[in-house]
Structures are given as structure tokens and as C-alpha cells.
Amino acid sequence: MAAPRLSVVLPTRNRPVDLQRAARSVLAQTFRDLELIIIDEGSSDETPEILAQLCEEDRRVRVIRNDPAVGLPGARNCGIDAAEGDLVGFCDDDDAWLPDAAQHLVDVFDDDPDVGAVSSWHQVLRTGTGRAVIYRSPTELDDRLLLWMNFVGIPFGMYRRSSFGPDHRYDTGLAKMTEDWDFWLRSAQQRPFRVVPRVLYLYRQHDGPRITHDPNRHSDGLLEFVAKHHDEMTPACRAYHRCVADQLRGNREAAGPRLAALAKTSPADAAFVSLVLGASRGASALAPRLRDPGLTGRTLARLLRSPLVR
């Protein structure tokens, strides 16, 4: 039997209802030449029974069980290792692919053999209220922009394995908030990265405690990302991230001395970082009122493409 063109990796742990919705959204794609690899991270509920049912219903489903769990980045790597398709995509167990998501992304690869990875706009659904908004990221992304911000914002995307080789994997040493960002950045550093300006993914945003809502852990994760990519970043980019990390920890006053120190060696860098910080704060304050969560990213992207960029 010929290998499928697309392998979709879906890690899960103790979310049987969400898992069924996510898995069926992949299996219902209009693009049929795919396999779904579900990585069970040691579930202790009825998830194994649900997985057995999915395998019985659709022969395109394969299951790998990690017991003990290896963590989300490690689980995705297990799926990458098991994948038979040259194209590999990702779905989280509480999210969903819209019906023509796979076809639109595959079309991008077919149209341009140089493209290494593709993502798209997505819908953000607040599970507590049922309210939904559309995240419209910039459509023109490159590695220089992705050093400044995670414009993709979600795990959803697809990459071509033959463009990168077997070592293109998730970094299991990074914090949960940055492993997707790091993966897409490294993709863009090697091959063109595209964003389809269509809503192809449903991202479910849960109420209650989340790692990504913890400002201290978010700050720590950001600084880990900066440490890893330090040499690839300009001084302005590094200073911007450190100011953001200070703000996440409630220490906005630290930006002044930090920028003053930068101004001693490069006044232009300090001025540009101040401009980006101000624009980011303004857009972030306006975005909820406009129901436009991608506003901050698009605002920063325009600034970073300007002649002022440092």
C-alpha cells in the first residue's frame, strides 16, 4: 500500500470528548490521502476505548501510547518519527481542522515546491462564553519577523519533511509557550513560510488556569527562547523581548533603565524598541474592543517592515 501524502499528528491525554471532535475533524477532510497518528500520553480514563473505536471506524487512524507521558513536544516528535507522509500537520486534541483545511495547505505546497511550511488564519472560541473571534495574522512572514513575535500563534500548520530532513523536530527543552514558535521559526529560517488568509483551524480557548495565562512562566519561556536564539537576534530584538518579559512580571519600570543602557551604544535601537513597545501596548488595548486578536501582530509586522527596523 502506498504511503499517504499527509500525516496528521494529534497528541492527547484524558480528553475523550474533545479528542473525538478533533480526530473526526481531521478524518472528515475533503483531502482524503492522509493518516491520523494519535499519541496517547498515558491517559487514565476512557480514552483508550475511544481510540480503539476510532481505529475500527477508520483504517487511517494509528495510535501510539506513551506511558509514562513524554510531554507535548516529545509526543509530537513521536508522531513525526512515525509519520509516513512527506507532509506533516498538527492538531491539538481540544481543537479542530475545518473541512477544507488540508486541501488549502496542500495546494500551497503543490503551487510552490520551495515552500517548507504553511499555516493559516484561525478562529478563537472561548469555551466559557461561546464567543468567537477571527485571528488574522500577517500573511507575509519570514524568519526575521518571527524572531520578534510568534505571528503564527497556534500549533496548526503543515511542513514538508523532505525540505528539512529527519532532524527537524520540536525542541523538548523549551517551555510550553514557545515550542511551537521555535519550530515555525526554524522552519522559516530554512525555507519560505506561507500563511493562507483563510480560517482553517478552530482554536478552543479554555477558561480557568492555563500555563499560557501564568505571566511568570510566560516570562520565563520568553527568556528561554531569547537565550536559544540570542545570536540570531539584533540588539533591538533582544531588548524588546526583555522589556516584554519585565512587563509580564509586572515590572514596567525596568524598561526605562534597560532602554537607557541600550541608548548608550545605539540610540536608534533604543528609540525603535520604545516605538515597538508603545505600538504593541496600544494595539493590545484596542484589539479586544475591535474583536481583532491579530491586530497586535499585524501592527508589529508593519513596523518591522519599515525602514526604521533595527
Coordinates of C-alpha atoms in Angstrom, one line a residue:
M1 CA 0.0 0.0 0.0
A2 CA 1.4 3.4 -0.9
A3 CA 2.2 5.8 1.8
P4 CA -0.3 8.6 2.5
R5 CA 0.7 12.1 1.3
L6 CA -0.2 13.7 4.6
S7 CA 0.3 12.6 8.2
V8 CA -1.5 14.5 10.9
V9 CA -0.1 14.3 14.5
L10 CA -2.6 14.6 17.3
P11 CA -1.3 14.2 20.9
T12 CA -3.9 13.6 23.6
R13 CA -4.3 13.0 27.3
N14 CA -7.5 12.4 29.3
R15 CA -9.8 14.4 26.9
P16 CA -12.0 11.8 25.4
V17 CA -14.8 14.1 24.3
D18 CA -12.6 16.7 22.8
L19 CA -10.4 14.0 21.3
Q20 CA -13.3 12.6 19.3
R21 CA -14.2 16.0 17.9
A22 CA -10.6 16.8 17.0
A23 CA -10.0 13.4 15.4
R24 CA -13.2 13.4 13.4
S25 CA -12.4 16.9 12.1
V26 CA -9.2 15.5 10.6
L27 CA -10.8 12.3 9.2
A28 CA -13.6 14.4 7.6
Q29 CA -11.2 16.4 5.5
T30 CA -12.1 16.9 1.8
F31 CA -8.5 15.9 1.2
R32 CA -8.5 12.1 1.8
D33 CA -5.0 11.0 1.2
L34 CA -3.9 11.2 4.9
E35 CA -3.3 9.3 8.0
L36 CA -4.0 10.4 11.6
I37 CA -1.4 9.5 14.2
I38 CA -2.8 9.9 17.7
I39 CA -0.3 9.9 20.5
D40 CA -1.9 8.9 23.8
E41 CA 0.1 10.5 26.6
G42 CA -0.8 7.8 29.3
S43 CA -4.5 8.6 29.5
S44 CA -6.1 7.1 32.6
D45 CA -9.8 7.5 31.6
E46 CA -11.8 6.0 28.7
T47 CA -9.5 7.4 26.1
P48 CA -8.1 4.0 25.1
E49 CA -11.6 2.8 24.4
I50 CA -12.3 5.8 22.3
L51 CA -9.1 5.3 20.4
A52 CA -10.0 1.7 19.7
Q53 CA -13.3 2.8 18.3
L54 CA -11.7 5.3 16.0
C55 CA -9.3 2.7 14.7
E56 CA -12.1 0.4 14.0
E57 CA -14.1 3.1 12.2
D58 CA -11.3 4.4 10.0
R59 CA -8.2 2.4 9.0
R60 CA -6.3 5.7 8.5
V61 CA -6.0 6.1 12.3
R62 CA -2.9 4.9 14.1
V63 CA -2.3 5.0 17.8
I64 CA 0.9 5.3 19.8
R65 CA 0.8 5.2 23.6
N66 CA 3.4 6.8 25.8
D67 CA 3.3 5.5 29.3
P68 CA 4.7 7.5 31.1
A69 CA 3.9 10.6 29.2
V70 CA 6.8 12.5 27.5
G71 CA 5.2 15.9 27.2
L72 CA 3.6 17.7 24.3
P73 CA 6.8 18.5 22.3
G74 CA 8.0 14.9 22.8
A75 CA 4.7 13.5 21.8
R76 CA 4.7 15.5 18.6
N77 CA 8.2 14.2 17.9
C78 CA 6.9 10.6 18.3
G79 CA 4.3 11.4 15.7
I80 CA 6.9 12.9 13.4
D81 CA 9.0 9.8 13.7
A82 CA 6.1 7.5 12.9
A83 CA 4.7 9.6 10.0
E84 CA 4.7 8.0 6.6
G85 CA 3.7 11.1 4.7
D86 CA 6.1 13.7 3.3
L87 CA 3.7 16.4 4.5
V88 CA 3.1 16.5 8.3
G89 CA 0.5 18.6 10.0
F90 CA -0.6 19.1 13.6
C91 CA -3.8 19.3 15.6
D92 CA -4.3 19.6 19.4
D93 CA -6.8 17.4 21.0
D94 CA -9.2 20.2 22.0
D95 CA -9.1 22.0 18.6
A96 CA -10.4 21.1 15.2
W97 CA -9.5 21.4 11.5
L98 CA -12.2 22.9 9.3
P99 CA -13.3 20.6 6.4
D100 CA -11.1 22.0 3.6
A101 CA -8.0 22.9 5.8
A102 CA -5.8 20.1 4.5
Q103 CA -6.7 20.8 0.8
H104 CA -5.8 24.5 1.1
L105 CA -2.5 23.9 2.7
V106 CA -1.5 21.0 0.3
D107 CA -2.4 23.3 -2.6
V108 CA 0.3 25.8 -1.4
F109 CA 2.9 23.1 -1.5
D110 CA 1.8 22.0 -4.9
D111 CA 1.9 25.5 -6.3
D112 CA 5.4 26.3 -4.9
P113 CA 8.0 23.5 -4.5
D114 CA 10.3 25.8 -2.5
V115 CA 7.8 26.3 0.4
G116 CA 8.7 24.5 3.5
A117 CA 5.8 25.2 5.9
V118 CA 2.3 26.6 5.8
S119 CA -0.2 27.8 8.4
S120 CA -3.4 29.9 8.2
W121 CA -5.8 32.3 10.0
H122 CA -7.8 30.6 12.7
Q123 CA -11.0 31.1 14.8
V124 CA -10.6 31.5 18.5
L125 CA -13.5 30.1 20.5
R126 CA -13.9 31.0 24.2
T127 CA -15.4 27.8 25.6
G128 CA -16.8 29.5 28.7
T129 CA -18.9 32.1 26.8
G130 CA -19.1 30.6 23.3
R131 CA -17.9 33.9 21.8
A132 CA -15.7 33.5 18.7
V133 CA -13.3 35.9 17.0
I134 CA -11.0 35.5 14.0
Y135 CA -7.2 35.7 14.4
R136 CA -5.8 37.3 11.2
S137 CA -2.1 37.0 11.2
P138 CA 0.2 38.8 8.7
T139 CA 0.3 36.7 5.5
E140 CA 3.9 37.5 4.6
L141 CA 6.2 36.0 7.2
D142 CA 9.9 35.3 7.3
D143 CA 12.5 34.3 9.9
R144 CA 13.4 38.0 10.6
L145 CA 9.8 38.8 11.6
L146 CA 9.4 35.5 13.6
L147 CA 12.3 36.4 15.8
W148 CA 10.3 39.3 17.1
M149 CA 6.9 37.6 17.7
N150 CA 5.1 34.3 17.3
F151 CA 2.9 35.6 14.5
V152 CA 1.5 32.0 13.8
G153 CA 0.2 31.8 17.4
I154 CA -1.0 28.2 17.2
P155 CA 0.3 24.7 16.6
F156 CA -1.7 24.4 13.4
G157 CA 0.3 24.1 10.3
M158 CA 1.9 21.7 7.9
Y159 CA 5.5 21.2 6.8
R160 CA 7.3 19.3 4.1
R161 CA 9.7 16.8 5.7
S162 CA 11.8 16.4 2.5
S163 CA 12.6 20.1 2.7
F164 CA 14.3 19.8 6.2
G165 CA 15.4 16.2 6.9
P166 CA 14.9 14.0 9.9
D167 CA 16.4 16.3 12.5
H168 CA 13.6 18.9 12.1
R169 CA 11.8 18.3 15.3
Y170 CA 10.3 20.0 18.3
D171 CA 12.7 21.2 21.0
T172 CA 11.7 19.3 24.1
G173 CA 13.9 21.6 26.3
L174 CA 11.8 24.7 25.7
A175 CA 8.8 25.9 27.8
K176 CA 5.3 25.0 26.6
M177 CA 4.6 28.6 25.5
T178 CA 7.4 28.7 22.9
E179 CA 7.9 25.2 21.4
D180 CA 5.5 26.0 18.5
W181 CA 7.1 29.4 17.9
D182 CA 10.6 27.9 17.9
F183 CA 9.5 25.1 15.4
W184 CA 8.0 27.6 12.9
L185 CA 10.9 30.0 13.3
R186 CA 13.4 27.2 12.4
S187 CA 11.2 26.2 9.5
A188 CA 11.2 29.8 8.2
Q189 CA 15.0 30.0 8.6
Q190 CA 15.4 27.2 6.1
R191 CA 12.5 27.5 3.7
P192 CA 9.8 30.0 2.7
F193 CA 6.9 30.1 5.1
R194 CA 3.4 30.9 3.9
V195 CA 0.1 31.9 5.7
V196 CA -3.2 31.1 3.9
P197 CA -5.5 34.1 4.5
R198 CA -8.5 31.9 5.3
V199 CA -9.9 30.5 8.6
L200 CA -8.9 26.8 8.5
Y201 CA -8.5 25.9 12.2
L202 CA -10.7 26.2 15.3
Y203 CA -8.7 27.0 18.4
R204 CA -10.6 26.5 21.6
Q205 CA -9.5 28.8 24.4
H206 CA -10.4 27.5 27.8
D207 CA -11.3 29.4 30.9
G208 CA -9.6 28.6 34.2
P209 CA -5.9 28.0 35.0
R210 CA -3.6 27.6 32.0
I211 CA 0.2 27.7 31.7
T212 CA -0.1 30.3 29.0
H213 CA -2.0 32.5 31.4
D214 CA 0.7 32.4 34.0
P215 CA 2.7 35.6 33.4
N216 CA 5.8 34.4 35.3
R217 CA 6.0 31.2 33.3
H218 CA 5.3 33.1 30.2
S219 CA 8.2 35.4 31.0
D220 CA 10.5 32.5 31.8
G221 CA 9.6 30.8 28.5
L222 CA 10.2 34.0 26.5
L223 CA 13.6 34.4 28.1
E224 CA 14.4 30.8 27.3
F225 CA 13.5 31.5 23.6
V226 CA 15.7 34.6 23.6
A227 CA 18.6 32.6 25.1
K228 CA 18.3 30.0 22.4
H229 CA 18.1 32.5 19.5
H230 CA 20.3 35.2 21.1
D231 CA 22.9 35.2 18.3
E232 CA 20.3 35.4 15.5
M233 CA 18.6 38.4 17.1
T234 CA 19.6 42.1 16.7
P235 CA 20.3 44.0 19.9
A236 CA 16.9 45.8 19.4
C237 CA 15.1 42.5 19.2
R238 CA 16.7 41.1 22.3
A239 CA 16.0 44.3 24.2
Y240 CA 12.3 44.3 23.1
H241 CA 11.8 40.7 24.4
R242 CA 13.5 41.5 27.7
C243 CA 11.2 44.5 28.2
V244 CA 8.2 42.4 27.4
A245 CA 9.4 39.8 30.0
D246 CA 9.7 42.6 32.6
Q247 CA 6.2 43.7 31.8
L248 CA 4.8 40.2 32.2
R249 CA 6.3 40.1 35.7
G250 CA 4.6 43.5 36.4
N251 CA 7.9 45.4 36.3
R252 CA 7.2 48.0 33.6
E253 CA 9.6 50.4 35.3
A254 CA 12.5 48.2 34.3
A255 CA 12.1 49.2 30.6
G256 CA 13.4 52.7 31.3
P257 CA 16.9 51.7 32.6
R258 CA 17.1 48.9 30.1
L259 CA 16.5 51.2 27.1
A260 CA 18.7 53.9 28.6
A261 CA 21.6 51.3 28.7
L262 CA 20.9 50.4 25.1
A263 CA 20.8 54.1 24.1
K264 CA 24.4 54.5 25.2
T265 CA 25.6 52.2 22.5
S266 CA 22.8 52.6 19.9
P267 CA 20.3 55.5 20.4
A268 CA 18.5 54.4 17.2
D269 CA 17.9 50.9 18.6
A270 CA 16.6 52.3 21.9
A271 CA 14.2 54.6 20.0
F272 CA 12.9 51.8 17.8
V273 CA 12.3 49.5 20.7
S274 CA 10.4 52.2 22.5
L275 CA 8.3 52.7 19.3
V276 CA 7.5 49.0 19.1
L277 CA 6.6 48.7 22.7
G278 CA 4.3 51.6 22.5
A279 CA 2.6 50.3 19.4
S280 CA 2.2 46.9 20.9
R281 CA 0.6 48.3 24.0
G282 CA -1.8 50.4 22.0
A283 CA -2.8 47.6 19.7
S284 CA -3.2 45.2 22.6
A285 CA -5.5 47.6 24.3
L286 CA -7.6 48.2 21.2
A287 CA -7.8 44.6 20.0
P288 CA -10.4 43.3 22.4
R289 CA -12.8 46.2 21.7
L290 CA -12.4 45.6 17.9
R291 CA -12.7 41.8 18.5
D292 CA -9.5 41.5 16.5
P293 CA -6.9 39.5 18.3
G294 CA -4.5 39.6 15.4
L295 CA -4.3 43.4 15.4
T296 CA -1.1 43.5 17.6
G297 CA 0.7 41.1 15.3
R298 CA -0.3 42.9 12.1
T299 CA 0.7 46.3 13.7
L300 CA 4.1 45.0 14.7
A301 CA 4.7 43.4 11.3
R302 CA 4.1 46.7 9.6
L303 CA 6.6 48.4 11.9
L304 CA 9.2 45.7 11.4
R305 CA 9.0 46.0 7.7
S306 CA 9.5 49.8 7.8
P307 CA 12.9 51.5 7.1
L308 CA 13.2 52.1 10.8
V309 CA 13.6 48.4 11.6
R310 CA 16.7 47.6 13.7

